[in-house]
CSV table of C-alpha atoms and ligand atoms in Angstrom, one decimal:
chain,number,residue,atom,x,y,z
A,159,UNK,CA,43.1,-45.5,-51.3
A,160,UNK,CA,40.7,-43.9,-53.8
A,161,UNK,CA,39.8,-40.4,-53.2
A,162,UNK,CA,36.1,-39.2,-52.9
A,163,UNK,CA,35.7,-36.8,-55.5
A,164,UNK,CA,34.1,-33.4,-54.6
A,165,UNK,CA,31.2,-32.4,-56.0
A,166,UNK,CA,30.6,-29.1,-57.6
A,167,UNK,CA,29.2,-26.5,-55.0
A,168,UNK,CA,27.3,-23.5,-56.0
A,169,UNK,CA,26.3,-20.9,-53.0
A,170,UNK,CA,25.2,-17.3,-53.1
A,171,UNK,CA,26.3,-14.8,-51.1
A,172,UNK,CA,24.6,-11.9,-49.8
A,173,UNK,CA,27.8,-9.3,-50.1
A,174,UNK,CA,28.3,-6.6,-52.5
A,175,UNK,CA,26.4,-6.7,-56.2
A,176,UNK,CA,28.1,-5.8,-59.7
A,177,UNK,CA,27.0,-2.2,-61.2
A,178,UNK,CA,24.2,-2.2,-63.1
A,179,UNK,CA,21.9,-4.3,-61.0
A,180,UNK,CA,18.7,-3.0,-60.2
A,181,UNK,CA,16.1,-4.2,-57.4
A,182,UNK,CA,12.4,-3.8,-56.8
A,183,UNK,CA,10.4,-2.8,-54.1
A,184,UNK,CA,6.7,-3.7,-53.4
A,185,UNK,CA,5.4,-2.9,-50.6
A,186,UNK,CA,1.7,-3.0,-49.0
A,187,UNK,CA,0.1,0.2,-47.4
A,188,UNK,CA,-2.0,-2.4,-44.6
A,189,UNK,CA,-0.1,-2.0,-41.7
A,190,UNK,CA,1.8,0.6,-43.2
A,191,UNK,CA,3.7,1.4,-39.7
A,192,UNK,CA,5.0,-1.9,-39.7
A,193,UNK,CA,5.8,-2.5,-43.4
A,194,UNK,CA,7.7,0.8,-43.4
A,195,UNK,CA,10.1,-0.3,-41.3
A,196,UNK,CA,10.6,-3.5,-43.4
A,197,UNK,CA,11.3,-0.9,-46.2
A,198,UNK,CA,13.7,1.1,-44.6
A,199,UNK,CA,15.7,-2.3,-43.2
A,200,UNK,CA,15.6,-3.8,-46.9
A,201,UNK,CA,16.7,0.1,-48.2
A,202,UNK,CA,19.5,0.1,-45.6
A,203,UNK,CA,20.5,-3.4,-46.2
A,204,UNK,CA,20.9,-2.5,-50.6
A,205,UNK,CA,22.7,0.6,-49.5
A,206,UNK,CA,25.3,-1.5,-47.8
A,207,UNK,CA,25.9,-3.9,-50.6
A,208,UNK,CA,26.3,-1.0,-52.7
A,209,UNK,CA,23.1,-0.3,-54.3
A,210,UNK,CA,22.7,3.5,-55.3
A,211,UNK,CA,19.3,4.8,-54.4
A,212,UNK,CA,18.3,5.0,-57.9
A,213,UNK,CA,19.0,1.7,-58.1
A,214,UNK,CA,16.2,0.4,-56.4
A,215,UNK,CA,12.7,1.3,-57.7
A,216,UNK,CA,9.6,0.9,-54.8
A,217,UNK,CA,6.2,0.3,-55.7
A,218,UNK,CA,3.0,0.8,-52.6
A,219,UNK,CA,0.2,-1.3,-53.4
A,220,UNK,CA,-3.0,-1.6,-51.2
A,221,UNK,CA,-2.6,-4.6,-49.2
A,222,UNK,CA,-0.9,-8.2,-49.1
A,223,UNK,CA,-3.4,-9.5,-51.3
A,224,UNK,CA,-2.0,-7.0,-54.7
A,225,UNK,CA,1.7,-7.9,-53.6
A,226,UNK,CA,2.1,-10.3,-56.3
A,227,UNK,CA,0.2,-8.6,-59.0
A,228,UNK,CA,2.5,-5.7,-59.1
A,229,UNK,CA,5.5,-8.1,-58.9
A,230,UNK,CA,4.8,-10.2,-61.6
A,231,UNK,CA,4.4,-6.5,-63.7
A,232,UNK,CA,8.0,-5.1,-62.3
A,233,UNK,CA,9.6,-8.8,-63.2
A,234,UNK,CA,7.8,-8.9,-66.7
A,235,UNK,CA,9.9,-5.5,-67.2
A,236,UNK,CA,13.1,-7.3,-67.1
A,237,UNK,CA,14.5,-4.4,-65.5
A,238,UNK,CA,15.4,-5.5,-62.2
A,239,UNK,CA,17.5,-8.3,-60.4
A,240,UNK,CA,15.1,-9.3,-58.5
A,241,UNK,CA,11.7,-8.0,-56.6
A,242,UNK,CA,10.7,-8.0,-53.2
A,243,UNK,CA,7.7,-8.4,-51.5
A,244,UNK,CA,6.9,-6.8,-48.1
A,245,UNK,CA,3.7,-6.9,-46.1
A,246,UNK,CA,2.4,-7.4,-42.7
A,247,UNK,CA,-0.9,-9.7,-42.2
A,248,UNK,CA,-1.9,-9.9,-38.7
A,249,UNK,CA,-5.1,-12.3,-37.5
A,250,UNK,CA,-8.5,-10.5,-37.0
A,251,UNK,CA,-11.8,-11.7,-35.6
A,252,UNK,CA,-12.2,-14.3,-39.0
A,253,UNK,CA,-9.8,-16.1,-41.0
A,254,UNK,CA,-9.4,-13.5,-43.6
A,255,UNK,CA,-5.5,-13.4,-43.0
A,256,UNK,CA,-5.3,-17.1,-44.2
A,257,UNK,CA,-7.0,-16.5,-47.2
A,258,UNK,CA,-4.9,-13.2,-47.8
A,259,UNK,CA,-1.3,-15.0,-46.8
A,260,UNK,CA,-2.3,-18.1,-48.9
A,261,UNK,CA,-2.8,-15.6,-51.8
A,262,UNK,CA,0.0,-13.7,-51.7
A,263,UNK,CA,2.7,-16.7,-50.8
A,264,UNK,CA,1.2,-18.5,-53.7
A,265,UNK,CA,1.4,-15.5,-56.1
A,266,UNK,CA,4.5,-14.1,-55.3
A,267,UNK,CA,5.6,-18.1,-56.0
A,268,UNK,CA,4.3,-18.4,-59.3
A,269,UNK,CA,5.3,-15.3,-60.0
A,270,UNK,CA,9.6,-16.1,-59.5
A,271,UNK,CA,8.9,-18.9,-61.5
A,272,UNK,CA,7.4,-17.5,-64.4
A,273,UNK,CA,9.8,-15.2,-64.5
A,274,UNK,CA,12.6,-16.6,-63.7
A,275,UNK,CA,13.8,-14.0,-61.2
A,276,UNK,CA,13.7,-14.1,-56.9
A,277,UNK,CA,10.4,-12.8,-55.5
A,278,UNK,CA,10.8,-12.5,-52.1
A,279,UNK,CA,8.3,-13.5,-49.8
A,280,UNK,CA,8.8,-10.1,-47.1
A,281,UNK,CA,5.4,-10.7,-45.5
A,282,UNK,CA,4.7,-11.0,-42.0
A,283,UNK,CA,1.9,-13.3,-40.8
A,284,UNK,CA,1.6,-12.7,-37.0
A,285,UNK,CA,-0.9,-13.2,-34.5
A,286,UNK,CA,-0.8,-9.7,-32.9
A,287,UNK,CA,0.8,-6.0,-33.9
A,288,UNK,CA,2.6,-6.7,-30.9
A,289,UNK,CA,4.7,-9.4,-32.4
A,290,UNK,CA,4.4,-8.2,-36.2
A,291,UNK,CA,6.5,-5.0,-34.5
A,292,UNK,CA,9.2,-7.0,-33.0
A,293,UNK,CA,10.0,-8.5,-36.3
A,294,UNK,CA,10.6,-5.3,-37.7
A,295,UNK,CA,13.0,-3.9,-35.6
A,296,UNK,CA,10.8,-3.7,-32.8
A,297,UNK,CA,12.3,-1.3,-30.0
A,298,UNK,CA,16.3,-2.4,-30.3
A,299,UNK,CA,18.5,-0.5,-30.5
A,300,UNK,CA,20.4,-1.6,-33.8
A,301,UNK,CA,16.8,-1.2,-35.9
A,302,UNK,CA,17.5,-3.6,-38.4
A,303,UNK,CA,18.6,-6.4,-36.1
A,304,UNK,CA,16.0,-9.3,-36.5
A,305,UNK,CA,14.0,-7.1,-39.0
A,306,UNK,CA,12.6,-9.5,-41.7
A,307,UNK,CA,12.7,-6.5,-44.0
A,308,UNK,CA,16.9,-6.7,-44.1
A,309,UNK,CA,16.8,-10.5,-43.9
A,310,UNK,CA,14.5,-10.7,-46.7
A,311,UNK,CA,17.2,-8.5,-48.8
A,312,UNK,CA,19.9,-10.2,-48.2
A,313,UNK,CA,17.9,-13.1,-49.0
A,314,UNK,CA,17.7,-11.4,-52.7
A,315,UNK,CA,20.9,-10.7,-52.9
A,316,UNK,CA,21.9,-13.9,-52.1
A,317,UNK,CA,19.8,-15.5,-54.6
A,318,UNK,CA,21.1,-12.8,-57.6
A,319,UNK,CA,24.4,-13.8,-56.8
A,320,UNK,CA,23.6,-18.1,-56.9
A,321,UNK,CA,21.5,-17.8,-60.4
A,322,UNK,CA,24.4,-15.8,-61.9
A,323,UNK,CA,26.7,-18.9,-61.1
A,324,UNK,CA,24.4,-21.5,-61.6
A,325,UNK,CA,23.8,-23.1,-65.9
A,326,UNK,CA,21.6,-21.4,-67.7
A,327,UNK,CA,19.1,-23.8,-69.8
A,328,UNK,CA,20.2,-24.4,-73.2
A,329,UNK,CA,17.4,-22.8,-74.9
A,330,UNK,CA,18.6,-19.6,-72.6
A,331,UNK,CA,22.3,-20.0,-73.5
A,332,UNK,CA,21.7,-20.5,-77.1
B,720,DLZ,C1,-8.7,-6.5,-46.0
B,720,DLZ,C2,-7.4,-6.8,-45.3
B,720,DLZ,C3,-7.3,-7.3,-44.0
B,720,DLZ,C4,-8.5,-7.5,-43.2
B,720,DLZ,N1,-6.2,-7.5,-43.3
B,720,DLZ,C5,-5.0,-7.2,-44.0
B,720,DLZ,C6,-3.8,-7.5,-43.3
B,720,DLZ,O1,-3.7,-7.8,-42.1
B,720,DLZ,N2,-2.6,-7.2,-44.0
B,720,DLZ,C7,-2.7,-6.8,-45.4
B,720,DLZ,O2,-1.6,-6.7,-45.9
B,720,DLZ,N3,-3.8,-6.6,-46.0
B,720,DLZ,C8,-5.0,-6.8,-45.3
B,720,DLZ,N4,-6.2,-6.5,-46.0
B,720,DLZ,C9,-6.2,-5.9,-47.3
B,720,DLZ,C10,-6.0,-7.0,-48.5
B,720,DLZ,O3,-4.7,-7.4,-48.6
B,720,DLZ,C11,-6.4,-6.4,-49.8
B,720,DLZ,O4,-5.7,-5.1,-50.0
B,720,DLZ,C12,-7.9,-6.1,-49.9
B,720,DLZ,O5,-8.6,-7.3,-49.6
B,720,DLZ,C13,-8.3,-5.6,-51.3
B,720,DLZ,O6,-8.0,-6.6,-52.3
């Protein structure tokens, strides 16, 4: 009977990072309740996979809309890991929260690939404040628990830990 032969698996993990690595912050003022507590859930969640404080550099820009402007400067640096993005967008009386969430998802995109680092997409597009603040902790108890600003940092560090096993192009490796 011939055997199936396994195929090589390659899976990040979100648990501790070597020393040395460094993360970025950005982080939009709009909605700056909410979006602070999706900074102090990504802090928290760093801290706990062993990421001094000095480790992790945090940059406030205006809105949603600058998110990926000052992430594509951080990753040009080549100074960090990886870069998150967090923002909260919630629907007014127009439809200037599509044009604002199409903007920054399709920045913060292009941005990770041009770079060639994750750039995480932290940003909250919610109908009402009521339901952007239950995805950032909301009122639980344990106020990280179903707080996109930890989920999206484990995210990263999931990611930082898959590229560093996965082949580099040979151009890269050469
Ligand atoms: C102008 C604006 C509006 C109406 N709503 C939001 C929002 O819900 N969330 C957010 O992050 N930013 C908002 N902004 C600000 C824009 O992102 C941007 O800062 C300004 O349009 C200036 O470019």
């Amino acid at each position: 009977m011939s055997t199936i032969p396994s195929p090589r698996m390659f899976r990040g993990s979100s648990g501790r990072l070597p020393a040395g690595v460094r993360m970025a912050i950005v982080v939009s003022r709009w909605n700056e309740p909410i979006t602070a507590r999706l900074l102090e859930a990504a802090l928290a969640t760093f801290t706990a996979a062993g990421l001094a404080a000095d480790a992790v550099d945090v940059a406030w820009v205006p809105g949603s809309f600058e998110l990926s402007l000052a992430a594509d400067r951080l990753a040009s640096s080549r100074r960090y890991a990886a870069v998150l993005c967090l923002g909260a967008i919630i629907k007014g009386e127009t439809s200037h929260d599509r044009h604002i969430a199409t903007a920054a998802a399709c920045g913060i995109e292009a941005a990770g690939r041009a770079h060639g680092i994750p750039i995480l997409f932290g940003v909250l597009t919610c109908e009402t404040l009521a339901q952007a603040m239950v995805r950032a902790g909301g009122d639980a108890a344990d106020r990280y628990a179903g707080n996109k600003g930890a989920e999206c940092a484990n995210a990263a560090l999931d990611m930082v830990s898959l590229l560093a096993q996965l082949p580099l192009s040979p151009e890269a490796s050469a």
